[in-house]
Short mmCIF file of C-alpha atoms in Angstrom, two decimals:
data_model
loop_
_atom_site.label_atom_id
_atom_site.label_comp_id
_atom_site.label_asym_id
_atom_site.label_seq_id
_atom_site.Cartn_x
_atom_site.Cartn_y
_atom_site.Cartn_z
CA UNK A 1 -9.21 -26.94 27.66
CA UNK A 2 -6.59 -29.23 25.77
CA UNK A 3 -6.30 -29.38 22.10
CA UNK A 4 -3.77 -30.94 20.32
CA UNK A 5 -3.42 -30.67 16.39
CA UNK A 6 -2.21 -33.76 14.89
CA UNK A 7 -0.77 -34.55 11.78
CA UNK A 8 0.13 -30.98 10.26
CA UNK A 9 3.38 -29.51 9.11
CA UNK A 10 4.85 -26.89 11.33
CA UNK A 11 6.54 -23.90 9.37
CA UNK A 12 9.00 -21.73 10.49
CA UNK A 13 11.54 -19.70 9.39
CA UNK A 14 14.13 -22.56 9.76
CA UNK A 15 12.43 -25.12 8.21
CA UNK A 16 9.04 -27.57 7.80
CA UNK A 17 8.57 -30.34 10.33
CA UNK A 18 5.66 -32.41 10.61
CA UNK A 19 4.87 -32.48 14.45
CA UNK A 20 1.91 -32.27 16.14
CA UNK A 21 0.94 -29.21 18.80
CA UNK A 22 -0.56 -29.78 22.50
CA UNK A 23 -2.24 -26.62 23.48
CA UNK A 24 -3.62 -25.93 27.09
CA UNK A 25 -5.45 -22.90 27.40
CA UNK A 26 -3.81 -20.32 25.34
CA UNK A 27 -0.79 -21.61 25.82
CA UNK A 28 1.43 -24.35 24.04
CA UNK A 29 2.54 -26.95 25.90
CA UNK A 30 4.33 -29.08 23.48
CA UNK A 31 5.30 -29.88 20.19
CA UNK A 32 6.66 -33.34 19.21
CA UNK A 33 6.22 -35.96 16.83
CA UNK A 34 3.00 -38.49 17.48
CA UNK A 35 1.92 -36.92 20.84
CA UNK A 36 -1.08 -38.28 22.65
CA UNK A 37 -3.00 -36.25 25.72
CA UNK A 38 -5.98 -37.77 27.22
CA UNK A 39 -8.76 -35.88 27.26
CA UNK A 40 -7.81 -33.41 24.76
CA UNK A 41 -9.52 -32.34 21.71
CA UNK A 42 -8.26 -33.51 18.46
CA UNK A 43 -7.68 -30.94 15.53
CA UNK A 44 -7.18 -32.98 12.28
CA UNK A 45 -4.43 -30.88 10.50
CA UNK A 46 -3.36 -33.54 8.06
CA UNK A 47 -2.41 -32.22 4.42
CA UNK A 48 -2.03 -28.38 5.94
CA UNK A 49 0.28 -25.82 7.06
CA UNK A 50 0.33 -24.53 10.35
CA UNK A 51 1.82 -21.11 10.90
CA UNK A 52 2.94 -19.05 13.79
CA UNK A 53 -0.35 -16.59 14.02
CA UNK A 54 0.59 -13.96 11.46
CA UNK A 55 1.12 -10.09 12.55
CA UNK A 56 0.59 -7.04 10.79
CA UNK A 57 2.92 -4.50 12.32
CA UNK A 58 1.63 -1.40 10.52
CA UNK A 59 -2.03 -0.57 10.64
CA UNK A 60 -3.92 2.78 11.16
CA UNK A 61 -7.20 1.75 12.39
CA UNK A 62 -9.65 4.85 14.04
CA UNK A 63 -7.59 7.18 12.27
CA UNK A 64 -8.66 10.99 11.99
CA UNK A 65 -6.81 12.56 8.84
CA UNK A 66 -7.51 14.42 5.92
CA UNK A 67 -10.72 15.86 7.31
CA UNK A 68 -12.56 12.49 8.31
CA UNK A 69 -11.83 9.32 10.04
CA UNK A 70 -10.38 5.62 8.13
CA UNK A 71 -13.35 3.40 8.05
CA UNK A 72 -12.22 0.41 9.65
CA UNK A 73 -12.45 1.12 13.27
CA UNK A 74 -10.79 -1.63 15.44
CA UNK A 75 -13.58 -3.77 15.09
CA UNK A 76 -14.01 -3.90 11.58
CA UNK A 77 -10.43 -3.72 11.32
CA UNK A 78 -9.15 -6.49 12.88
CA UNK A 79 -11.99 -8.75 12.09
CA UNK A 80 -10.37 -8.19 8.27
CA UNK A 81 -6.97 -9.00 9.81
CA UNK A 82 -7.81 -11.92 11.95
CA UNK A 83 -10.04 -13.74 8.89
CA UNK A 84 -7.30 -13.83 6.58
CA UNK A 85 -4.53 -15.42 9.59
CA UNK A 86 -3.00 -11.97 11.32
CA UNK A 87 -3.70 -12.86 14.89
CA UNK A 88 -2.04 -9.28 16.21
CA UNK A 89 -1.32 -6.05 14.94
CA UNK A 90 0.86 -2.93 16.20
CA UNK A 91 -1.34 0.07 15.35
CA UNK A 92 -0.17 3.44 15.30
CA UNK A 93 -1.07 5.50 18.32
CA UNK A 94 -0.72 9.07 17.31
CA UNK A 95 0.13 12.06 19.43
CA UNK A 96 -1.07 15.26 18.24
CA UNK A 97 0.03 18.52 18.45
CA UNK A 98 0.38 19.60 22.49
CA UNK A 99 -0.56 15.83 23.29
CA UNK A 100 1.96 14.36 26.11
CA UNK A 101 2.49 10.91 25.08
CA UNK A 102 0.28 8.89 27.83
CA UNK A 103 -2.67 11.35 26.11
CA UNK A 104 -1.93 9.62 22.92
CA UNK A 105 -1.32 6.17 23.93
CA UNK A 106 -4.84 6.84 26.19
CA UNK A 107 -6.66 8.03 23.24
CA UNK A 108 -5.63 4.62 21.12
CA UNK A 109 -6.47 2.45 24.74
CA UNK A 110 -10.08 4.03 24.30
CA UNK A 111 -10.66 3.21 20.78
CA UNK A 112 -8.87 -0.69 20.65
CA UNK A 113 -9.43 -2.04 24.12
CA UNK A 114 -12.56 -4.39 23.82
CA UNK A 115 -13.16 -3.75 20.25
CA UNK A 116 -10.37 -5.74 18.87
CA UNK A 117 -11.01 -9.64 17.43
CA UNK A 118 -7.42 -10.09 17.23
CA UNK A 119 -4.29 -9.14 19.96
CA UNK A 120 -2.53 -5.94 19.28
CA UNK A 121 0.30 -3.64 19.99
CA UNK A 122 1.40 0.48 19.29
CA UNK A 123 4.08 2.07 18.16
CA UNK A 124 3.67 5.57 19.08
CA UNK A 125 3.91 8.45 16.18
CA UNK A 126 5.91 11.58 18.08
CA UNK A 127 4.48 15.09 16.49
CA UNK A 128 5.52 16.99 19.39
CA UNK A 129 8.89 17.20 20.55
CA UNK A 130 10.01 18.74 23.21
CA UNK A 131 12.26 18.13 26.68
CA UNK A 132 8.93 17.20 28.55
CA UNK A 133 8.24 14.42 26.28
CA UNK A 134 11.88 13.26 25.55
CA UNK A 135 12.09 12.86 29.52
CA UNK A 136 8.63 11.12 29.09
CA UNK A 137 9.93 8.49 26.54
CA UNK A 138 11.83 6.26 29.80
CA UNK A 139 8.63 5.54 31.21
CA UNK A 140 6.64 4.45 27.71
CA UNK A 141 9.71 2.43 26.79
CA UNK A 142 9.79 1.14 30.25
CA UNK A 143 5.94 0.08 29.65
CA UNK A 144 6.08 -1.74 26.86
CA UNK A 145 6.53 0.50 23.92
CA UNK A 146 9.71 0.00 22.05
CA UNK A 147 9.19 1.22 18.93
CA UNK A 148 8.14 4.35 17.14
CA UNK A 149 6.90 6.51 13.78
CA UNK A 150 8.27 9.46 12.52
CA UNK A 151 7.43 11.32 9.37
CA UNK A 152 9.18 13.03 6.91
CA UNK A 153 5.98 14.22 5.62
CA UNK A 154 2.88 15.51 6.20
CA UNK A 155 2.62 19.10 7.70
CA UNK A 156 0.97 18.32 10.82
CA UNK A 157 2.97 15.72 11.19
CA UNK A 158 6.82 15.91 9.77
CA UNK A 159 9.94 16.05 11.76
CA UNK A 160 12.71 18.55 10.82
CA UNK A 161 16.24 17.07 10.58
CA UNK A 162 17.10 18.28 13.78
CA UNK A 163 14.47 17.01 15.75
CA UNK A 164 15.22 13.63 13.60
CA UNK A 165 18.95 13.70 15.41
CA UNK A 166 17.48 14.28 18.66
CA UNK A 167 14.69 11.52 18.93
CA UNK A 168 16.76 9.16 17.29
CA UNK A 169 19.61 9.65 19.97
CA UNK A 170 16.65 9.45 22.70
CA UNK A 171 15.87 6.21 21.11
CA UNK A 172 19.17 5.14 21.23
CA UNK A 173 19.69 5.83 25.12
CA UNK A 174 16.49 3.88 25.12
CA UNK A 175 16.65 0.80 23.25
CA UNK A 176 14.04 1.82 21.22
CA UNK A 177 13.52 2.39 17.81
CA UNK A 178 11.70 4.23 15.00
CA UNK A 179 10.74 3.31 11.93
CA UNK A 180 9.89 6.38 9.14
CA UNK A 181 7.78 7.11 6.46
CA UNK A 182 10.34 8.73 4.40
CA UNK A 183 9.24 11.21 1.82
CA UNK A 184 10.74 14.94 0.84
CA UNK A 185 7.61 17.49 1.81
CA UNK A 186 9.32 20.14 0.08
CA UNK A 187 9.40 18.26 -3.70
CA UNK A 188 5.43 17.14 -2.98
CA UNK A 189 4.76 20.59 -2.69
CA UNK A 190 6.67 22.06 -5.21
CA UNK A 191 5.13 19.52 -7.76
CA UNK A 192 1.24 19.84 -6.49
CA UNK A 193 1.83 23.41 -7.32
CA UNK A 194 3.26 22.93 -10.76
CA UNK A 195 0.42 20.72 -11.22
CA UNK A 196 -1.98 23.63 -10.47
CA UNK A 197 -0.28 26.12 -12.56
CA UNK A 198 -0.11 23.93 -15.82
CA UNK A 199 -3.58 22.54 -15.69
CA UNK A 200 -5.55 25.22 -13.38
CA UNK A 201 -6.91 22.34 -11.84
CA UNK A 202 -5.47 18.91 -9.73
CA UNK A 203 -8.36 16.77 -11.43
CA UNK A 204 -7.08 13.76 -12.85
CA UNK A 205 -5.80 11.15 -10.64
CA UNK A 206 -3.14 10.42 -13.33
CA UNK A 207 -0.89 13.21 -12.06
CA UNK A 208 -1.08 12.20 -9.05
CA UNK A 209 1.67 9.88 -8.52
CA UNK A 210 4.30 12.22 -10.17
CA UNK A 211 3.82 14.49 -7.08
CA UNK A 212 5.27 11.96 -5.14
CA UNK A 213 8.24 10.49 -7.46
CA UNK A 214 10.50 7.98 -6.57
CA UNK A 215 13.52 10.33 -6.32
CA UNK A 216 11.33 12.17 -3.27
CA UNK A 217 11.35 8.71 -1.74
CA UNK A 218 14.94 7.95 -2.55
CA UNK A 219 16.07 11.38 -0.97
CA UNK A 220 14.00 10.69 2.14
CA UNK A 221 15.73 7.81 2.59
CA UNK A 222 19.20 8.77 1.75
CA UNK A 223 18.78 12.01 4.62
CA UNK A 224 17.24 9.98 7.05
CA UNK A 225 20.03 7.37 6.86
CA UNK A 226 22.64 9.74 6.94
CA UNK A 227 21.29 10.84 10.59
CA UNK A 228 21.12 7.67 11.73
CA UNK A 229 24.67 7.40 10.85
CA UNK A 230 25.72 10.06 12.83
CA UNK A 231 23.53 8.55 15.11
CA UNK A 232 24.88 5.33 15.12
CA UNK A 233 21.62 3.65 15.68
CA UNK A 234 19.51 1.47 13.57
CA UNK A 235 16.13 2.77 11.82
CA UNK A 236 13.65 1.31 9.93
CA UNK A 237 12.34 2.21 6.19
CA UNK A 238 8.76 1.67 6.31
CA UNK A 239 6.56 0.64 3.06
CA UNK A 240 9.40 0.39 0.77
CA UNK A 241 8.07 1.24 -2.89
CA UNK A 242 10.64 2.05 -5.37
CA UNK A 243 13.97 0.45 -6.60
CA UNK A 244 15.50 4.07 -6.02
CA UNK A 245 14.31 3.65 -2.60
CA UNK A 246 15.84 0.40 -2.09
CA UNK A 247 19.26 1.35 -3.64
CA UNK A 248 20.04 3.92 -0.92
CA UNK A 249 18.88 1.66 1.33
CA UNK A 250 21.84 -1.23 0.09
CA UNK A 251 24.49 1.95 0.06
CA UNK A 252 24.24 2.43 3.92
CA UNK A 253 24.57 -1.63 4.39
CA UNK A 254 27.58 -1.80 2.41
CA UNK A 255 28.83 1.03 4.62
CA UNK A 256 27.96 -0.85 7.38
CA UNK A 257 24.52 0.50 8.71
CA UNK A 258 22.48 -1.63 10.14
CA UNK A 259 18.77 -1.06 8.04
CA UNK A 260 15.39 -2.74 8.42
CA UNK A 261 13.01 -2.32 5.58
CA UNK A 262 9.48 -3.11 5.01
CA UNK A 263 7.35 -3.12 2.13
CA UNK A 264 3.81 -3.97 1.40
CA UNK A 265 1.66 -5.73 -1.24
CA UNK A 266 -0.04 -3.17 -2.91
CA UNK A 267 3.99 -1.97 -4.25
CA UNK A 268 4.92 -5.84 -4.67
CA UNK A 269 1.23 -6.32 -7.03
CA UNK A 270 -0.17 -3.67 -7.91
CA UNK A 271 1.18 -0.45 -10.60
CA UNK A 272 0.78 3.54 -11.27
CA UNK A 273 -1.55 2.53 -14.19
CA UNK A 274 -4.06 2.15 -11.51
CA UNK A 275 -4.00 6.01 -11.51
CA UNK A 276 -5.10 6.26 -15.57
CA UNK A 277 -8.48 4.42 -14.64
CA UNK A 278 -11.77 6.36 -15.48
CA UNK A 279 -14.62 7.51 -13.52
CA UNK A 280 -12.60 8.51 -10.50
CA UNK A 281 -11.61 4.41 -9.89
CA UNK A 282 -8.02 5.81 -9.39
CA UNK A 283 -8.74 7.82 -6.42
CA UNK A 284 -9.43 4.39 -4.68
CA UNK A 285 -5.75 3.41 -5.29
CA UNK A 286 -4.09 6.48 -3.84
CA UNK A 287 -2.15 6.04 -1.20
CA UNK A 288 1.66 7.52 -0.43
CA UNK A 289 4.03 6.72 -1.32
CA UNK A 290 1.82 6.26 -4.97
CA UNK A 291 1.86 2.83 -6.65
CA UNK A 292 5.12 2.69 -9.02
CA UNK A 293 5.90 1.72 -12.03
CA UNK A 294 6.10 -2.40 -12.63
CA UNK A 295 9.43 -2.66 -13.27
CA UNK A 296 9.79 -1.38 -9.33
CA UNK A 297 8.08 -4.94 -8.75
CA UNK A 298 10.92 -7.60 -9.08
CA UNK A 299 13.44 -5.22 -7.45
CA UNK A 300 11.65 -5.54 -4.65
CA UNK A 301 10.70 -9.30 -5.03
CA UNK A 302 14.52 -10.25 -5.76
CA UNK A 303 15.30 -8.02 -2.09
CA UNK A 304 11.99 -10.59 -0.59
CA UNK A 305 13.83 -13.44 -2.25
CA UNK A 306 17.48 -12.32 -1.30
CA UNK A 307 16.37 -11.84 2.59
CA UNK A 308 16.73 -8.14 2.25
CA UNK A 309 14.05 -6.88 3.36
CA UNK A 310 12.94 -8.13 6.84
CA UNK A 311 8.71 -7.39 6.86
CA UNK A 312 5.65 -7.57 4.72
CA UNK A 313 3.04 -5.58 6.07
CA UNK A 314 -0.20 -3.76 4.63
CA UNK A 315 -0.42 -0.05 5.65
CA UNK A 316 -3.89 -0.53 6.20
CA UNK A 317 -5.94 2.80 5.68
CA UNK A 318 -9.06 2.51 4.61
CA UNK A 319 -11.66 4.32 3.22
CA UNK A 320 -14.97 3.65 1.51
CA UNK A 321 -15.95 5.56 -2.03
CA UNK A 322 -17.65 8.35 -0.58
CA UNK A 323 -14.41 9.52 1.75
CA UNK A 324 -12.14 9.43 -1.67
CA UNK A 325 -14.39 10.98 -3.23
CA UNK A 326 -13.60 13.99 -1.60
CA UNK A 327 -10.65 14.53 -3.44
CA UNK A 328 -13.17 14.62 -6.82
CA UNK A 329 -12.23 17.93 -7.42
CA UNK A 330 -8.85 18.13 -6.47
CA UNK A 331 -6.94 14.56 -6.24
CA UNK A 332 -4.59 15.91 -3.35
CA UNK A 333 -7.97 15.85 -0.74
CA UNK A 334 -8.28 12.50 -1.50
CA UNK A 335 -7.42 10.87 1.93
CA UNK A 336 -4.55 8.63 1.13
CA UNK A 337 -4.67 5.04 1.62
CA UNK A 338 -6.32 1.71 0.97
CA UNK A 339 -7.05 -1.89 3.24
CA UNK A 340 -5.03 -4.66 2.77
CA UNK A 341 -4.75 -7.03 6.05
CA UNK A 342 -7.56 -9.62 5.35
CA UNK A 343 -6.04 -10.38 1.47
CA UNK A 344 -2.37 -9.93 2.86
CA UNK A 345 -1.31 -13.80 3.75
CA UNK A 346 -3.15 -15.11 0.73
CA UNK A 347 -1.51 -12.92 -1.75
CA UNK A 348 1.56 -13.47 -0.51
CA UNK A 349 1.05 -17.11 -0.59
CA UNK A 350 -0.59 -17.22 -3.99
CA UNK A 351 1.71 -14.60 -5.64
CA UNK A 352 5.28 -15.21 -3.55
CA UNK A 353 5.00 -19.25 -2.32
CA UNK A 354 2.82 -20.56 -4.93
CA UNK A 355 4.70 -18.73 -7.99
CA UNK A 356 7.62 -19.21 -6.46
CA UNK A 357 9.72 -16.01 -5.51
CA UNK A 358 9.85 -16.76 -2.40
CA UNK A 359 9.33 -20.23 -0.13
CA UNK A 360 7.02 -21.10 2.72
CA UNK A 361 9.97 -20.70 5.19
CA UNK A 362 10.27 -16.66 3.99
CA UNK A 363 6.61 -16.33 4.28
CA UNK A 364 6.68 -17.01 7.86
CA UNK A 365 9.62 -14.95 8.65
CA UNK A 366 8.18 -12.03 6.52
CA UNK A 367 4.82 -12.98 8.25
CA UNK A 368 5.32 -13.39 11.62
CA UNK A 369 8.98 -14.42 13.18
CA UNK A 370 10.98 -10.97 11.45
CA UNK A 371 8.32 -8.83 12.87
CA UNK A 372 7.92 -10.46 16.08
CA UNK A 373 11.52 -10.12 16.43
CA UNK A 374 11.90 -6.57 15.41
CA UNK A 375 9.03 -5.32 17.29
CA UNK A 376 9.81 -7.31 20.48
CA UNK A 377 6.91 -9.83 20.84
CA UNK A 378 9.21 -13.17 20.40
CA UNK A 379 8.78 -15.49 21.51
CA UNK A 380 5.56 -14.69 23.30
CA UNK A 381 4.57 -14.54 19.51
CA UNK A 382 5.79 -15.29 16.32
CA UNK A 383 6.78 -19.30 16.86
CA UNK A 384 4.64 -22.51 17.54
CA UNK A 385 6.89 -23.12 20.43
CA UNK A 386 6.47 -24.73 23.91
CA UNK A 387 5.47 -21.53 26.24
CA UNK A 388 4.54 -19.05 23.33
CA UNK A 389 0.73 -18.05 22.59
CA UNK A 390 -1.33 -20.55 21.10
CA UNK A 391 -1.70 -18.36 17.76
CA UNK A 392 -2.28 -20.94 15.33
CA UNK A 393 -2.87 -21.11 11.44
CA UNK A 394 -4.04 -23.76 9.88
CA UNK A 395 -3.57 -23.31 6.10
CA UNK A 396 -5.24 -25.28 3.51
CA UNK A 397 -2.86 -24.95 0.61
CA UNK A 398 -5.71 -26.85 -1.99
CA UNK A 399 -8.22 -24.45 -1.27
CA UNK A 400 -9.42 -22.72 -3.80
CA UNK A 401 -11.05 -19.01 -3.84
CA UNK A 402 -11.19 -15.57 -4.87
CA UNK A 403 -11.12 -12.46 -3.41
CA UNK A 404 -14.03 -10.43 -3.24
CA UNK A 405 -16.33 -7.19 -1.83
CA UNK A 406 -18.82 -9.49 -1.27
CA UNK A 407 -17.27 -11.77 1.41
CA UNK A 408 -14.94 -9.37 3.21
CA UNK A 409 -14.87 -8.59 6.38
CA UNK A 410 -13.42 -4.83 6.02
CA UNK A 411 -16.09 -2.02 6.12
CA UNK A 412 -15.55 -1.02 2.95
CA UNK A 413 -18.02 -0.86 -0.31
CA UNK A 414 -14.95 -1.84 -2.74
CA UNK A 415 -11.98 -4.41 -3.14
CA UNK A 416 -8.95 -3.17 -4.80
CA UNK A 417 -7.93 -6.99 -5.85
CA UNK A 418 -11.41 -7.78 -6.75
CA UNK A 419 -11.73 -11.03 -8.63
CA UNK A 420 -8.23 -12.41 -7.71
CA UNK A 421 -7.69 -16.02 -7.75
CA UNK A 422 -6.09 -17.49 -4.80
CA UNK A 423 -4.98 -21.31 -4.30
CA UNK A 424 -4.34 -21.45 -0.45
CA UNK A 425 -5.95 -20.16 2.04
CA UNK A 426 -6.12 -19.66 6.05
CA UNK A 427 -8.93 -22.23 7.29
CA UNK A 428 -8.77 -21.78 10.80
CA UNK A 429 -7.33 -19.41 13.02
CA UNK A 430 -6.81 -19.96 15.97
CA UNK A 431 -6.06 -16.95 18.94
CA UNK A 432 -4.57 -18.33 21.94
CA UNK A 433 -5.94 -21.61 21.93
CA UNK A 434 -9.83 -20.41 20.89
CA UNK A 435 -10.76 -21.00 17.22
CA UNK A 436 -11.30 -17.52 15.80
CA UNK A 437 -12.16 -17.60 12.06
CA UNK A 438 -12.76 -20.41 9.78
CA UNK A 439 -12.37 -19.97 5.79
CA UNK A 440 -12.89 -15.92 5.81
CA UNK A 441 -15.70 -16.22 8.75
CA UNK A 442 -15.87 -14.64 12.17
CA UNK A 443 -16.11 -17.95 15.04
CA UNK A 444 -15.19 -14.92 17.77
CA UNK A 445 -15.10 -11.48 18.11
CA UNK A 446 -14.12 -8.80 19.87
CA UNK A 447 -11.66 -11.24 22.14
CA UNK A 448 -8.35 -9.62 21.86
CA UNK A 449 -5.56 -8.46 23.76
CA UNK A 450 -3.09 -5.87 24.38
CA UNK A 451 0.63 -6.88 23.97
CA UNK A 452 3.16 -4.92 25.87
CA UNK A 453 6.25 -5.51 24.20
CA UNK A 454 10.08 -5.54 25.37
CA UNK A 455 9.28 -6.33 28.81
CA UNK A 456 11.22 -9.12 30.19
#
């Protein structure tokens, strides 16, 4: 099948062209200015934007933690994602403890493959480090996986400073690279615990987000970038939330480390006054690192509009009322973590483009080229480009909406940007070549891919 989409404006990171798109199968053949293919099916694009398909490179779909499981499976998941423009993800394939890697990249195969509505990728989490799987890395890097997650947190999950050296050299023989959720375990414990002993209880949500300060992000940050500069490798800061973060972040560049960051827009929207909310509400907004205080906001909007910070992605965790609610009696067994992939484009649009902080040209790179590039999908994905995937977004910038419970595709029973007001919004998305979602609506489900990544 032929389809070409005439009349739209083509956005990229360089630049807006209006040109029109010949797609063949789930490819694109060509891009030009007033092309004509007989036969093919005409897409009136006139008056809209069409973006590279957008990807969400941090997601945690089918994830068992805290006692239960995040409520968007890949299926609900990525029927969120694929409504609101993301046309791939990389999820998070986690090995647990005594796992080889293959049994945790098997374990993710069995819960994404034929359940996904858009394409997606892993990055693998490494718990368990040992010779066995450092000589095990070659052949997952050689398949397709270039990138992975480390923690600085969590106990079932955290990696010592020493084992931090020794991955990240791996890496480095490798090509690959990791990116790290860095937080200091040792000051989140220290201040649950002074919680405890002050109140005799970890009730109210409001305390919550003191546990986890800025300076315990900052510190994370600061140690993990000193290792990679013994290193001598590049790393990357994952959901960026605090100025203090972001400051040791700029000290290593103007040392001359090379530093990807990403940040999300729940800590670009969204503040710790969430936490003060009665009736339990604030447990929905947990998630770690906490929401910050607002002034943390334009710090990292001036680093979106300065290019300094290379990805916008969501974090997506989700979990429905009753699953936070197990934390009603003590805030830290709240399972951390919220959704985020079907509002991300349009929020960014609406609160970035259309307010201006940052231009239609960022959004895709912050969107979909930076994170294709970074993770290794380019130019298979990531560009409206002769040869590349026929992910396509057409985006209505008059439309008029708001967000809502009541219209989403996530399986969850609440909306933490409920009654938002968005101008712009993804009409149709296409997944190589096939129409997938129109205006916030499932066309197709269930039709996605794996992407191996890195492979020439």
């Amino acid at each position: 099948m032929k389809r070409l989409f005439k009349g739209g404006t083509i956005v990229s990171g360089e630049g807006m062209k209006q040109l029109d798109i010949l797609v063949k199968g789930e490819k694109i053949l060509a891009v030009g200015e007033d092309l004509e293919f007989r036969d093919a099916e005409i897409e009136d694009v006139r008056g809209k934007y069409l973006f590279p398909g957008f990807i969400d490179a941090h997601t945690h779909m089918a994830l068992e933690v805290s006692g239960t499981i995040t409520a968007d499976k890949f299926d609900t998941g990525t029927k969120a994602e694929i409504a609101g423009g993301t046309t791939c993800i990389v999820d998070f394939a986690t090995q647990n403890k005594g796992e080889s890697l293959k049994e945790a990249l098997d374990n993710w195969h069995k819960k994404a493959d034929g359940e996904s509505s858009c394409d997606y990728a892993f990055h693998l989490a490494i718990s368990d480090w040992n010779e066995k799987v450092s000589e095990e890395l070659a052949q997952v890097v050689a398949d397709g996986i270039p990138s992975f997650k480390l923690y600085m947190t969590y106990d079932n999950m955290i990696v010592d400073d020493k084992t931090m050296y020794e991955i990240l050299t791996r890496l480095k023989e490798l090509g690959g690279i990791a990116g790290v959720h860095c937080e200091n375990n040792g000051i989140i414990a220290a201040r649950l615990n002074e919680v405890l002993q002050e109140k005799g209880n970890r009730l109210d949500t409001a305390d919550y987000p003191g546990t986890r300060p800025p300076a315990a992000e900052a510190e994370a940050i600061n140690r993990l970038l000193k290792i990679a500069k013994c290193v001598d490798t590049p790393v990357i800061v994952v959901h960026l939330s605090s100025a203090e973060g972001y400051r040791e972040i700029q000290h290593a560049r103007e040392d001359g480390q090379t530093v990807y960051v990403e940040t999300c827009p729940q800590y670009l929207l969204m503040d710790e006054s969430k936490y003060f909310l009665p009736d339990g509400e604030g447990r929905k907004y947990m998630i770690a690192p906490p929401l910050r205080k607002k002034k943390n906001q334009q710090v990292l909007w001036e680093a979106l509009s300065e290019g300094r910070i290379q990805t916008i992605c969501t974090d997506h965790c989700s979990f429905d009322t009753a699953q936070k609610n197990m934390g009603a009696e003590d805030f830290s067994k709240t399972p951390c973590g919220m959704p985020g992939g079907e509002e991300r484009p349009a929020l960014i649009y609406q609160f970035g483009v259309n307010e201006g902080r940052i231009t239609l040209e960022q959004m895709c790179k912050y969107l979909s080229e930076n994170p294709a590039k970074l993770y290794r999908m380019y130019p298979q994905k990531g560009t409206l480009s002769p040869g590349s995937d026929a992910d396509i977004v057409v985006w209505n910038p008059e439309t008029e909406w708001t967000i809502s419970k009541e219209h989403q595709q996530t399986n969850i029973d609440y909306c933490p940007m409920e009654g938002t007001k968005i101008k712009g919004r993804a009409e149709k998305v296409f997944l190589r070549g096939q129409l997938a979602a129109e205006n916030g609506e499932i066309i197709a489900e269930k039709t996605g891919r794996y992407v191996p990544r890195g492979i020439s």
